[in-house]
Amino acid sequence: MENSNRIKNLPPYLFAEIDKMINKAKSEGMDVINFGIGDPDQPTPQNIVNKMREAVQDPTTHSYPSYEGLVEYRKAVSNYYKDRFDVDLEPNTEVVSLIGSKEGIAHLPLCYINPGDCALIPDPGYPVYKTSILLADGNTIMIPLKKENEFLPDLAKIEVESAEKAKIFFLNYPNNPTSAVANLDFFKEVIAFAKKYNIIIAHDAAYTDIYLDKNAPHSILEVEGAKDVAVEFNSLSKPFNMTGWRIGWACGNKDVIESLGRLKTNIDSGIFEAIQYAGIEALSNSKKSIIEMRKLYKKRRDLIVDGLTKLGWNIKANKATFYLWVEVLEDLTSSEFSKKLFKKTGVFFTPGIGWGDYGENYLRIALTVNSDRIKEAIKRIEESNFIYNN
Ligand SMILES: *Cc1c(COP(=O)(O)O)cnc(C)c1O
């Protein structure tokens, strides 16, 4: 059976080799401490689990849901945007439920990209942006995120020809993997750029509530007129430890929301309603657990930053997301560095090349490992005499 070109042309899964290496080491008895996992290690807060338990007992939740989501769920999203960002969203036309934000991100290009059309994709970046364009037979124009620009795209450096060709621009702040945060001025520039060149801004805000200092990150929809060109993808996965539940949403420009909804009626049949009721509970009544979650990640971050700084690593505390983005030296690739450290210590930090060419010379350390294991990892690195700067 011959695969379609669409499948054949998907880039190889760069982490497959890593998974193999980790599994092999485990099977040989190595006690692996894996900082590679972008999935919260804590359980979903109890009030949300209780709501699910109650909702699943109600047989009215057992039928096909509506593709666009319960109006109560979309209202909860709208209330959350008002409360958190002072952004008004009309629940019936400006919000659509998603089976996790990844689902919406992967489907959006099918609504706007004809074969050969272009999209602007951040590098490094969440791999789904690029593959979603390739699956729609589109072309990707990679936009570097560099340290000297605080990992924001330099809009002035995007060639006019590229901007004129592009139909979608994916952005993600707070950013995975670099942990960069965008301020409102940057979002204003993005919206002006999108209007000038007639581009849809698809902003992935999966980490907007995972912030570890006083300043809460902004929604791009806070910018005046943003809804003319932008949609924001958001998710319950990361703030409420609900990655397995598969619930998120897209909101913003009503034409884009309508198109995405129309596509989805032809592909899926929405989110299990019991899960939507649990989602309403998460959005409406879980501020306390978010505060606890931030404290936990902050404590872990400080343990790693303090521990590795003492060992001579050049490491900057992240202000948001649960990732540290750590520069490594140029004479080893990020993969070589990661592998060498792993072989010596059983501690795994993910090589940045997995998120794109501009991720080279970086490692991503996820704060999804508990404090005792963090201390153990630091101790092993210290005792191994592994030298950070060769
Ligand atoms: C985890 C993650 C998502 C996916 O979230 P789901 O809602 O679980 O699909 C989207 N974007 C980024 C950048 C992520 O890290």
Coordinates of C-alpha atoms and ligand atoms in Angstrom, one line a residue:
M1 CA 0.0 0.0 0.0
E2 CA 1.5 3.3 -1.0
N3 CA 1.1 6.3 1.3
S4 CA -0.1 9.6 0.0
N5 CA 2.5 12.2 -0.6
R6 CA 0.9 14.1 2.3
I7 CA 2.0 11.4 4.7
K8 CA 5.2 10.7 2.9
N9 CA 6.3 14.3 3.2
L10 CA 5.7 14.6 6.9
P11 CA 9.0 15.3 8.6
P12 CA 10.4 12.5 10.6
Y13 CA 9.5 12.5 14.3
L14 CA 12.7 13.9 15.8
F15 CA 12.0 12.5 19.3
A16 CA 11.6 8.9 18.1
E17 CA 15.3 8.2 18.5
I18 CA 15.3 9.8 21.9
D19 CA 12.4 7.7 23.1
K20 CA 14.3 4.6 21.9
M21 CA 17.5 5.7 23.8
I22 CA 15.5 6.3 27.0
N23 CA 13.6 3.1 26.8
K24 CA 16.7 1.1 26.1
A25 CA 18.5 2.6 29.1
K26 CA 15.5 1.9 31.3
S27 CA 15.3 -1.7 30.2
E28 CA 19.0 -2.0 31.1
G29 CA 18.2 -0.9 34.6
M30 CA 19.1 2.8 34.5
D31 CA 17.1 5.0 36.9
V32 CA 16.1 7.7 34.4
I33 CA 15.1 11.2 35.5
N34 CA 13.3 12.5 32.5
F35 CA 13.0 16.3 32.2
G36 CA 11.7 15.9 28.6
I37 CA 8.0 15.5 29.4
G38 CA 5.7 18.4 28.5
D39 CA 2.8 17.0 30.5
P40 CA 1.9 18.1 34.0
D41 CA 2.8 15.3 36.6
Q42 CA 0.1 16.5 39.0
P43 CA -3.6 15.2 39.1
T44 CA -6.5 17.2 37.8
P45 CA -7.9 19.3 40.7
Q46 CA -10.5 17.5 42.8
N47 CA -13.4 19.9 42.2
I48 CA -13.1 19.2 38.5
V49 CA -12.9 15.5 38.9
N50 CA -16.0 15.6 41.2
K51 CA -17.9 17.6 38.6
M52 CA -17.0 15.0 35.9
R53 CA -18.2 12.2 38.2
E54 CA -21.6 14.0 38.7
A55 CA -22.0 14.8 35.0
V56 CA -21.2 11.3 33.8
Q57 CA -24.0 10.0 36.0
D58 CA -26.5 12.2 34.1
P59 CA -27.6 10.3 31.0
T60 CA -28.4 13.5 29.1
T61 CA -24.6 13.9 28.6
H62 CA -24.3 10.5 26.9
S63 CA -25.5 11.5 23.4
Y64 CA -23.6 13.1 20.6
P65 CA -22.6 16.6 21.7
S66 CA -23.0 19.6 19.4
Y67 CA -19.8 20.2 17.3
E68 CA -19.5 23.8 18.5
G69 CA -19.8 22.9 22.2
L70 CA -22.4 23.5 24.9
V71 CA -23.5 27.1 25.0
E72 CA -22.8 27.0 28.8
Y73 CA -19.2 26.0 28.0
R74 CA -18.7 28.7 25.5
K75 CA -20.2 31.2 28.0
A76 CA -17.7 30.0 30.6
V77 CA -14.9 30.7 28.1
S78 CA -16.4 34.2 27.4
N79 CA -16.7 34.9 31.1
Y80 CA -13.1 33.8 31.7
Y81 CA -11.9 36.1 28.9
K82 CA -13.8 39.0 30.4
D83 CA -12.5 38.3 33.9
R84 CA -8.9 37.5 33.0
F85 CA -8.2 39.9 30.0
D86 CA -11.2 42.3 29.9
V87 CA -11.9 40.9 26.4
D88 CA -15.5 40.6 25.2
L89 CA -16.4 37.5 23.3
E90 CA -19.8 36.6 21.9
P91 CA -20.2 33.0 22.9
N92 CA -22.4 32.0 20.0
T93 CA -20.2 33.3 17.2
E94 CA -16.7 34.0 18.6
V95 CA -16.0 30.8 20.5
V96 CA -15.8 27.2 19.3
S97 CA -14.9 24.2 21.5
L98 CA -12.0 22.0 20.5
I99 CA -11.0 18.4 21.3
G100 CA -7.8 19.9 22.7
S101 CA -6.2 23.0 21.1
K102 CA -3.9 20.8 19.1
E103 CA -7.0 19.5 17.2
G104 CA -8.0 23.1 16.2
I105 CA -4.4 24.1 15.3
A106 CA -4.0 21.1 13.1
H107 CA -7.4 21.7 11.3
L108 CA -7.3 25.5 10.8
P109 CA -5.0 25.4 7.7
L110 CA -7.6 23.1 5.9
C111 CA -10.0 26.1 6.1
Y112 CA -7.6 28.6 4.5
I113 CA -4.7 27.0 2.7
N114 CA -4.9 25.9 -0.9
P115 CA -2.1 23.8 -2.4
G116 CA 1.0 26.0 -2.6
D117 CA -0.3 28.8 -0.2
C118 CA 2.1 30.0 2.4
A119 CA 2.1 30.3 6.2
L120 CA 4.6 31.9 8.6
I121 CA 5.8 29.5 11.2
P122 CA 8.0 30.2 14.3
D123 CA 11.3 28.3 14.6
P124 CA 11.8 26.9 17.2
G125 CA 8.1 26.1 17.7
Y126 CA 5.5 23.5 18.6
P127 CA 5.8 21.0 15.7
V128 CA 2.0 20.9 14.9
Y129 CA 2.1 24.4 13.3
K130 CA 4.4 23.2 10.5
T131 CA 2.9 19.8 10.0
S132 CA -0.6 21.3 9.8
I133 CA 0.4 23.4 6.9
L134 CA 2.2 20.5 5.2
L135 CA -1.0 18.4 5.6
A136 CA -3.0 21.1 3.9
D137 CA -0.4 21.0 1.0
G138 CA 0.8 24.5 1.9
N139 CA 4.3 25.9 2.1
T140 CA 6.0 27.0 5.3
I141 CA 8.1 30.1 5.7
M142 CA 10.1 29.7 8.9
I143 CA 10.5 32.7 11.1
P144 CA 13.5 32.6 13.5
L145 CA 13.0 33.3 17.2
K146 CA 16.4 34.6 18.4
K147 CA 17.8 35.3 21.8
E148 CA 18.7 38.9 20.8
N149 CA 15.0 39.6 20.1
E150 CA 13.9 37.8 23.3
F151 CA 12.6 35.0 21.1
L152 CA 10.0 37.2 19.4
P153 CA 9.9 37.3 15.6
D154 CA 11.5 40.3 14.2
L155 CA 8.6 41.5 12.0
A156 CA 10.8 44.1 10.2
K157 CA 13.0 41.3 8.9
I158 CA 10.2 39.3 7.3
E159 CA 10.5 39.9 3.6
V160 CA 7.7 41.8 2.0
E161 CA 7.3 39.0 -0.6
S162 CA 6.8 36.5 2.2
A163 CA 4.4 38.7 4.1
E164 CA 2.4 39.2 0.9
K165 CA 2.2 35.5 0.2
A166 CA 1.3 34.4 3.7
K167 CA -2.2 33.5 4.7
I168 CA -1.7 32.4 8.3
F169 CA 0.9 33.4 10.9
F170 CA 1.2 31.0 13.9
L171 CA 2.5 32.5 17.1
N172 CA 2.7 31.2 20.7
Y173 CA 3.2 33.3 23.8
P174 CA 4.1 32.4 26.5
N175 CA 6.3 30.3 24.3
N176 CA 7.0 26.6 24.1
P177 CA 10.0 25.8 24.1
T178 CA 11.7 29.1 24.8
S179 CA 9.4 30.3 27.7
A180 CA 9.5 33.8 26.2
V181 CA 6.6 36.1 27.1
A182 CA 5.2 38.7 24.7
N183 CA 4.1 42.2 25.9
L184 CA 1.1 44.1 24.6
D185 CA 3.2 46.4 22.4
F186 CA 4.5 43.3 20.5
F187 CA 1.0 42.1 20.0
K188 CA -0.1 45.5 18.7
E189 CA 2.7 45.3 16.1
V190 CA 1.6 41.8 15.1
I191 CA -2.0 42.9 14.6
A192 CA -0.9 45.9 12.5
F193 CA 1.4 43.7 10.4
A194 CA -1.5 41.2 9.9
K195 CA -3.8 44.0 8.8
K196 CA -1.3 45.4 6.4
Y197 CA -0.7 42.1 4.7
N198 CA -4.1 40.5 5.2
I199 CA -2.8 37.5 7.2
I200 CA -4.8 35.5 9.8
I201 CA -3.0 35.5 13.2
A202 CA -3.4 32.1 14.9
H203 CA -2.1 32.7 18.4
D204 CA -1.6 29.6 20.6
A205 CA -2.1 30.7 24.2
A206 CA -1.8 27.3 25.9
Y207 CA 0.5 28.7 28.6
T208 CA -1.2 32.0 29.3
D209 CA -2.0 31.0 32.9
I210 CA 1.3 29.3 33.6
Y211 CA 3.3 32.3 34.8
L212 CA 5.8 32.4 37.6
D213 CA 6.3 36.1 38.3
K214 CA 3.8 38.9 39.1
N215 CA 3.0 39.9 35.5
A216 CA 0.2 37.9 34.0
P217 CA 0.7 37.3 30.3
H218 CA -1.7 39.1 27.8
S219 CA -4.1 37.7 25.3
I220 CA -3.6 39.0 21.8
L221 CA -7.3 39.7 21.7
E222 CA -6.7 42.6 24.2
V223 CA -5.3 44.6 21.3
E224 CA -8.0 46.9 19.8
G225 CA -9.2 45.5 16.5
A226 CA -7.4 42.2 17.0
K227 CA -10.6 40.3 16.3
D228 CA -10.5 41.6 12.7
V229 CA -7.6 39.3 12.0
A230 CA -6.8 37.1 15.0
V231 CA -8.0 33.9 16.6
E232 CA -6.6 32.5 19.9
F233 CA -6.3 28.9 20.7
N234 CA -6.5 27.9 24.3
S235 CA -6.7 24.8 26.4
L236 CA -7.5 23.4 29.8
S237 CA -4.7 20.9 29.5
K238 CA -1.8 22.8 31.0
P239 CA -3.4 25.1 33.7
F240 CA -5.6 22.3 35.1
N241 CA -3.5 19.2 34.5
M242 CA -6.1 18.0 32.0
T243 CA -4.0 16.9 29.1
G244 CA -5.8 13.5 28.9
W245 CA -9.3 15.0 28.9
R246 CA -9.0 16.6 25.5
I247 CA -10.8 19.9 25.9
G248 CA -9.9 23.4 24.6
W249 CA -11.3 26.1 22.4
A250 CA -10.6 28.7 19.7
C251 CA -11.9 32.3 20.0
G252 CA -11.8 35.6 18.2
N253 CA -12.5 36.4 14.6
K254 CA -16.0 35.1 13.8
D255 CA -15.4 34.2 10.2
V256 CA -12.5 32.0 11.2
I257 CA -14.4 30.5 14.0
E258 CA -17.3 29.8 11.7
S259 CA -15.1 28.1 9.1
L260 CA -13.3 26.0 11.7
G261 CA -16.7 25.0 13.1
R262 CA -18.0 24.1 9.6
L263 CA -14.9 22.0 8.9
K264 CA -15.3 20.2 12.3
T265 CA -19.0 19.3 11.6
N266 CA -17.5 17.2 8.8
I267 CA -14.8 15.5 10.9
D268 CA -15.7 15.2 14.5
S269 CA -18.7 15.4 16.7
G270 CA -17.5 17.6 19.5
I271 CA -16.4 17.0 23.1
F272 CA -18.2 14.5 25.5
E273 CA -20.6 16.8 27.3
A274 CA -19.6 15.5 30.8
I275 CA -16.1 16.7 30.0
Q276 CA -17.5 20.1 29.0
Y277 CA -19.3 20.4 32.4
A278 CA -16.0 19.6 34.0
G279 CA -14.4 22.3 31.8
I280 CA -16.9 24.8 33.0
E281 CA -16.0 24.0 36.6
A282 CA -12.3 24.4 35.7
L283 CA -12.8 27.8 34.1
S284 CA -15.2 29.1 36.7
N285 CA -14.1 27.7 40.1
S286 CA -10.4 26.8 40.1
K287 CA -8.4 29.9 40.8
K288 CA -7.0 28.4 44.0
S289 CA -5.6 25.4 42.3
I290 CA -3.9 27.6 39.6
I291 CA -2.2 29.6 42.4
E292 CA -1.0 26.3 43.9
M293 CA 0.2 25.1 40.6
R294 CA 2.3 28.3 40.0
K295 CA 3.9 27.9 43.5
L296 CA 4.8 24.3 42.7
Y297 CA 6.5 25.1 39.4
K298 CA 8.2 28.1 40.9
K299 CA 9.7 26.0 43.7
R300 CA 11.0 23.4 41.1
R301 CA 12.3 26.1 38.9
D302 CA 14.3 27.7 41.7
L303 CA 15.7 24.3 42.7
I304 CA 17.0 23.7 39.2
V305 CA 18.2 27.2 38.5
D306 CA 20.0 27.4 41.9
G307 CA 21.4 23.9 41.6
L308 CA 22.7 24.2 38.1
T309 CA 24.0 27.8 38.5
K310 CA 26.2 26.5 41.4
L311 CA 27.6 23.9 39.0
G312 CA 28.6 26.6 36.6
W313 CA 25.6 26.4 34.1
N314 CA 24.5 29.6 32.4
I315 CA 20.8 29.3 33.1
K316 CA 18.1 32.0 33.2
A317 CA 14.9 31.5 35.3
N318 CA 11.8 31.3 33.1
K319 CA 9.0 33.8 33.8
A320 CA 6.2 31.7 32.3
T321 CA 5.5 28.1 31.0
F322 CA 6.9 25.1 32.8
Y323 CA 10.1 25.0 30.7
L324 CA 13.6 26.3 31.1
W325 CA 15.4 27.1 27.8
V326 CA 19.1 26.7 28.4
E327 CA 21.9 27.7 26.0
V328 CA 24.7 25.2 25.6
L329 CA 28.0 25.6 24.0
E330 CA 28.7 25.6 20.3
D331 CA 31.2 22.8 20.1
L332 CA 28.6 20.2 21.0
T333 CA 25.3 20.0 19.2
S334 CA 22.3 20.0 21.5
S335 CA 21.8 16.3 20.8
E336 CA 25.4 15.5 21.6
F337 CA 25.2 17.5 24.8
S338 CA 22.0 15.9 25.8
K339 CA 23.2 12.3 25.1
K340 CA 26.5 12.8 26.9
L341 CA 24.8 14.1 30.0
F342 CA 22.2 11.3 29.8
K343 CA 24.9 8.5 29.5
K344 CA 26.8 9.9 32.5
T345 CA 23.9 10.6 34.8
G346 CA 20.5 9.2 33.6
V347 CA 19.3 12.8 33.6
F348 CA 17.5 13.7 30.4
F349 CA 17.2 17.3 29.1
T350 CA 15.6 17.5 25.6
P351 CA 17.9 18.8 22.7
G352 CA 16.4 22.0 21.3
I353 CA 16.9 20.9 17.7
G354 CA 13.7 18.9 18.1
W355 CA 11.7 22.2 17.8
G356 CA 13.5 23.5 14.7
D357 CA 16.9 24.6 13.4
Y358 CA 16.9 27.7 15.6
G359 CA 16.5 25.4 18.7
E360 CA 20.1 24.2 18.1
N361 CA 22.5 25.0 21.0
Y362 CA 19.6 24.9 23.5
L363 CA 18.1 22.3 25.8
R364 CA 14.6 22.3 27.2
I365 CA 14.2 21.3 30.8
A366 CA 10.5 20.7 31.8
L367 CA 9.5 21.4 35.4
T368 CA 7.3 18.3 35.4
V369 CA 9.6 16.4 37.8
N370 CA 9.1 16.5 41.6
S371 CA 11.5 18.2 44.0
D372 CA 13.1 15.1 45.3
R373 CA 14.0 13.9 41.9
I374 CA 15.2 17.3 40.9
K375 CA 17.6 17.3 43.9
E376 CA 18.7 13.8 42.9
A377 CA 19.4 15.0 39.3
I378 CA 21.5 17.9 40.5
K379 CA 23.4 15.7 42.8
R380 CA 24.1 13.2 40.0
I381 CA 25.3 16.0 37.7
E382 CA 27.6 17.3 40.4
E383 CA 29.0 13.9 41.2
S384 CA 29.5 12.9 37.6
N385 CA 31.9 15.8 37.1
F386 CA 30.0 16.5 33.9
I387 CA 31.3 19.8 32.7
Y388 CA 28.8 22.2 31.3
N389 CA 31.3 24.4 29.4
N390 CA 33.7 21.6 28.4
Ligands
LIG1 C1 0.6 21.3 25.1 C2 0.5 22.3 24.0 C3 -0.6 22.4 23.2 C4 -1.7 21.3 23.1 O1 -2.6 21.4 24.1 P1 -3.9 20.5 24.0 O2 -5.0 21.5 24.3 O3 -3.7 19.4 25.0 O4 -4.1 19.9 22.6 C5 -0.7 23.4 22.3 N1 0.3 24.3 22.1 C6 1.4 24.2 22.8 C7 2.5 25.1 22.5 C8 1.6 23.2 23.8 O5 2.7 23.1 24.4

